[in-house]
Tab-separated table of C-alpha atoms in Angstrom:
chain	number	residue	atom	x	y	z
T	523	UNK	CA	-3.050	4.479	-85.401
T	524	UNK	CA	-3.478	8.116	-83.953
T	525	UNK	CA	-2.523	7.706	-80.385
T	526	UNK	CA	0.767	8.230	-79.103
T	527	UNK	CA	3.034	5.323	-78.420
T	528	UNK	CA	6.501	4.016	-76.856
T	529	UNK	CA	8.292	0.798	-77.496
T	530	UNK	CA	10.489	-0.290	-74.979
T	531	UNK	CA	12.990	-2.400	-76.544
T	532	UNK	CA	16.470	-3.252	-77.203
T	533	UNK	CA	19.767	-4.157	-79.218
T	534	UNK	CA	19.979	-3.590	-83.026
T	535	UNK	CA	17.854	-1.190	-85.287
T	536	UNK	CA	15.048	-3.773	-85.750
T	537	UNK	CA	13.170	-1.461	-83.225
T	538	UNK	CA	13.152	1.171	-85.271
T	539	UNK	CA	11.098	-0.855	-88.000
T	540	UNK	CA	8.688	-2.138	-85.402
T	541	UNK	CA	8.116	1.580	-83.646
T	542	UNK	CA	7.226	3.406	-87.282
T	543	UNK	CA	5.095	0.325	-88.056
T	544	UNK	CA	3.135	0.342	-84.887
T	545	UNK	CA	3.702	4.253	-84.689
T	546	UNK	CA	2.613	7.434	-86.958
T	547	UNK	CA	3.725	10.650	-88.161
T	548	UNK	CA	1.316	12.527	-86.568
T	549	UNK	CA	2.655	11.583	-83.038
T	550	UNK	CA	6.293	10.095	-83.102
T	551	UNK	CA	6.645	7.163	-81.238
T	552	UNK	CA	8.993	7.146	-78.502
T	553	UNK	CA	11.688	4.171	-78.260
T	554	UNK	CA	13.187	3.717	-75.514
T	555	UNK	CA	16.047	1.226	-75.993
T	556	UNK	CA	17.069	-0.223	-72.548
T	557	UNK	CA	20.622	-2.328	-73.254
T	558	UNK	CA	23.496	-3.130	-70.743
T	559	UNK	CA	26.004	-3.750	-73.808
T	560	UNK	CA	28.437	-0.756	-73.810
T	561	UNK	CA	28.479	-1.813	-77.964
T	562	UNK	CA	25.151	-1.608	-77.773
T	563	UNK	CA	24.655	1.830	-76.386
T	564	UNK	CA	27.682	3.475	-77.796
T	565	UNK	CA	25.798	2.035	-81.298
T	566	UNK	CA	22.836	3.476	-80.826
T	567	UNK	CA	24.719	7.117	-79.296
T	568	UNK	CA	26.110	7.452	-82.515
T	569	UNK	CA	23.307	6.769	-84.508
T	570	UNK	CA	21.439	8.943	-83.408
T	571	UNK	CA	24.067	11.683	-83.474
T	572	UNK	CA	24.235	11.048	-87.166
T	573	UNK	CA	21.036	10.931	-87.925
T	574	UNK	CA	20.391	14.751	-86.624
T	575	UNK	CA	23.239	16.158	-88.331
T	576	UNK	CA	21.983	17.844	-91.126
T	577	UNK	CA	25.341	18.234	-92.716
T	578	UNK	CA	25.494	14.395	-92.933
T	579	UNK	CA	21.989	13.415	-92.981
T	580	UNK	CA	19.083	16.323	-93.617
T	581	UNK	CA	18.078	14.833	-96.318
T	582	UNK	CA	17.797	11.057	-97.620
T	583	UNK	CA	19.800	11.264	-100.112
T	584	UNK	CA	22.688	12.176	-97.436
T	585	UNK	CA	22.067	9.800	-95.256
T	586	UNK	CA	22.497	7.340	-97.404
T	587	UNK	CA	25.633	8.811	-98.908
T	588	UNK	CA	27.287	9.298	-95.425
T	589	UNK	CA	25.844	5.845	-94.078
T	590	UNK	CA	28.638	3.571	-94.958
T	591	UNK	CA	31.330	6.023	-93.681
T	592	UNK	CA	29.466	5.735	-90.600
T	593	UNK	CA	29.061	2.570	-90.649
T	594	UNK	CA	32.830	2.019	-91.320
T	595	UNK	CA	33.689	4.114	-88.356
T	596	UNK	CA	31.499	2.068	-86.138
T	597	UNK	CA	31.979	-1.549	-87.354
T	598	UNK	CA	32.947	-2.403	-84.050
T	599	UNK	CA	30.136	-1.669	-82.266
T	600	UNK	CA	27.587	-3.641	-84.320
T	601	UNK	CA	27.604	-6.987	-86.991
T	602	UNK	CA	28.066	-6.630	-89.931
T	603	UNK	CA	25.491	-9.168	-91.466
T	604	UNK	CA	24.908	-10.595	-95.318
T	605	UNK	CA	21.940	-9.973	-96.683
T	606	UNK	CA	19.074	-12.532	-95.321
T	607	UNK	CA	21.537	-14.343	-93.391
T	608	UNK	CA	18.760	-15.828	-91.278
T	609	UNK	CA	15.971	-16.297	-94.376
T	610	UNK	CA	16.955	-20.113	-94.450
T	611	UNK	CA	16.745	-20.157	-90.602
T	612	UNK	CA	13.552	-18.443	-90.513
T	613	UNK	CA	9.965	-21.179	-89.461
T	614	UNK	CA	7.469	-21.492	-92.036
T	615	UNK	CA	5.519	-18.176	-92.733
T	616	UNK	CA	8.328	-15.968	-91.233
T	617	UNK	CA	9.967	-13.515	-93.003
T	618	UNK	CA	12.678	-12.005	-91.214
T	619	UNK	CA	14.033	-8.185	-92.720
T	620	UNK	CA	16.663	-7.888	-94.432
T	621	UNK	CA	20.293	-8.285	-92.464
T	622	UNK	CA	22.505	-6.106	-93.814
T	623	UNK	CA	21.993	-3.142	-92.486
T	624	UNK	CA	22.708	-0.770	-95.379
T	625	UNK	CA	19.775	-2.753	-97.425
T	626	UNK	CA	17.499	-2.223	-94.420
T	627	UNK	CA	17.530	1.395	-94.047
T	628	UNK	CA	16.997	1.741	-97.984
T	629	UNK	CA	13.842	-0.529	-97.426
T	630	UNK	CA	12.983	1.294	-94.400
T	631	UNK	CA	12.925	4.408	-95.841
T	632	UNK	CA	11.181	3.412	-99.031
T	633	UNK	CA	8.214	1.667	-96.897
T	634	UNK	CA	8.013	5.054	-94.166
T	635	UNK	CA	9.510	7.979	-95.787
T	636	UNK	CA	12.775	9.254	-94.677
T	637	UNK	CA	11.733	12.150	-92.887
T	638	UNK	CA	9.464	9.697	-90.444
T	639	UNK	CA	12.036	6.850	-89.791
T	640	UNK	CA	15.153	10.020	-88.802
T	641	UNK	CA	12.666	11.498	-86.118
T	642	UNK	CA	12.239	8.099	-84.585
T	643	UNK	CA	15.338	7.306	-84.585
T	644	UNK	CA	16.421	11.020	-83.190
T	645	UNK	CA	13.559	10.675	-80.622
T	646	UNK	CA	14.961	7.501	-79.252
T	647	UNK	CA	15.754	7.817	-75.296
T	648	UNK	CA	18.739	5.369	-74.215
T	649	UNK	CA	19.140	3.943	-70.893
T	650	UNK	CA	22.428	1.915	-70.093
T	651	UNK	CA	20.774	-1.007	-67.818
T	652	UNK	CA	19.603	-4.497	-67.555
T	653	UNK	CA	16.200	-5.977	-68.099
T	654	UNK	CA	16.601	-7.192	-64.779
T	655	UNK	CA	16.392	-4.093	-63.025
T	656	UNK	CA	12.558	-3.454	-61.697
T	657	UNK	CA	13.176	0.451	-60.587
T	658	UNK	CA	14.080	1.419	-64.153
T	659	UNK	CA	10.933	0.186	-65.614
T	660	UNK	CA	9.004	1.613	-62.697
T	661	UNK	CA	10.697	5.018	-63.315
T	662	UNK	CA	10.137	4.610	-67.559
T	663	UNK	CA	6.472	3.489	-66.656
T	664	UNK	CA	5.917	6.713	-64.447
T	665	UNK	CA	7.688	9.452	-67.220
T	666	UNK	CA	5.819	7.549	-69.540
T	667	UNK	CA	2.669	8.231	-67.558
T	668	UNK	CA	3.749	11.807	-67.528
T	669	UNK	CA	4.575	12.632	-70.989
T	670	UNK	CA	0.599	11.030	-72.005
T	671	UNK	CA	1.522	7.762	-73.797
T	672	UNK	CA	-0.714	4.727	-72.615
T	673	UNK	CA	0.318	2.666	-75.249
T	674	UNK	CA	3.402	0.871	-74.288
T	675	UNK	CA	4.899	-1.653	-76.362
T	676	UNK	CA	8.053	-3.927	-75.515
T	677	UNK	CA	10.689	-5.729	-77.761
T	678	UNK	CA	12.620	-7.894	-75.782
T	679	UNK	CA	13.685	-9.503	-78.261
T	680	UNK	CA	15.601	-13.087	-77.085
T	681	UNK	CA	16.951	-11.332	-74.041
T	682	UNK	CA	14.464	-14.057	-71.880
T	683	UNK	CA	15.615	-16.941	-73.524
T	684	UNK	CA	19.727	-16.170	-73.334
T	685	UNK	CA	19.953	-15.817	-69.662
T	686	UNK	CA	20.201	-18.892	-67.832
T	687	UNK	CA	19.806	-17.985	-64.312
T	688	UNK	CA	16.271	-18.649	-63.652
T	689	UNK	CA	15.397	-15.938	-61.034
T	690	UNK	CA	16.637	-13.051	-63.038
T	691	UNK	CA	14.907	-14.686	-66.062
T	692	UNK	CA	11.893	-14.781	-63.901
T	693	UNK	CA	12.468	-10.977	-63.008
T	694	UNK	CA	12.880	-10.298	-66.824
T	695	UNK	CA	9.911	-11.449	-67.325
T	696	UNK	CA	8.130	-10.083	-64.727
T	697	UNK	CA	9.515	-6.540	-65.820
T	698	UNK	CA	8.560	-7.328	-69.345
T	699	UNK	CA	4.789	-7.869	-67.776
């Protein structure tokens, strides 16, 4: 709960939830969202850029002003979910968070504090390439090293279980390990 951490993870904004969960104030953890999807990235890019603009978003009550402009601007890049689309979906004793993603930063924010979840999110590093792809988890691994954070978390969310090709699942996985 004191130590510095990183979460290696990818897609939407759940990673955000799990990285101040896992993370503290003290020492902001570090995501570092790895994603091939040009949606994806471009997403997350803009995202962040909001988030340290402190004409839009300094305080919470801007952000959450300016969110659904942004939001609007940027429906392309991301779904646009109902609230607890997957509840129904979810096995016994799961509780998945809220969908929609305006609801989820206003429960987000509640839980953390604003001023905790907008440095995670602006200290997020974003790297454009596959899973698949041993040297860029070697080279996160080593900067990782560098920068003093042993505690190295991954969200790979379903990214295993959608690829069918079982030697760059294997390689996934063996990245993931």
């Amino acid at each position: 709960p004191t130590k510095k951490i990183a979460l290696i993870g990818t897609s939407g904004m759940r990673v955000v939830s799990i990285a101040c969960k896992l993370g503290n104030p003290k020492n902001i953890p570090k995501i570092i969202l790895i994603d091939n999807s040009k949606e994806v990235y471009e997403f997350w890019y803009a995202m962040r850029e909001f988030v340290k603009d402190d004409i839009k978003a300094a305080t919470e009550q801007l952000f959450l002003k300016n969110l659904p402009s942004f939001l609007g601007s940027h429906i392309h890049l991301y779904r646009d979910l109902p609230d607890d689309c997957y509840a129904s979906e979810a096995p016994p004793g799961v509780k998945y968070l809220n969908q929609n993603i305006h609801t989820y930063f206003i429960a987000l924010i509640k839980k953390y504090g604003y001023d905790y979840v907008r440095s995670v999110i602006c200290h997020t590093s974003l790297i454009k390439q596959s899973w698949a792809d041993s040297s860029v988890f070697v080279k996160v691994k080593n900067i990782l090293s560098y920068l003093g954070i042993d505690k190295i978390y991954m969200y790979p969310s379903n990214i295993a279980a959608c690829i069918d090709n079982a030697q760059i699942r294997t390689q996934v996985l063996e990245n993931i390990s």
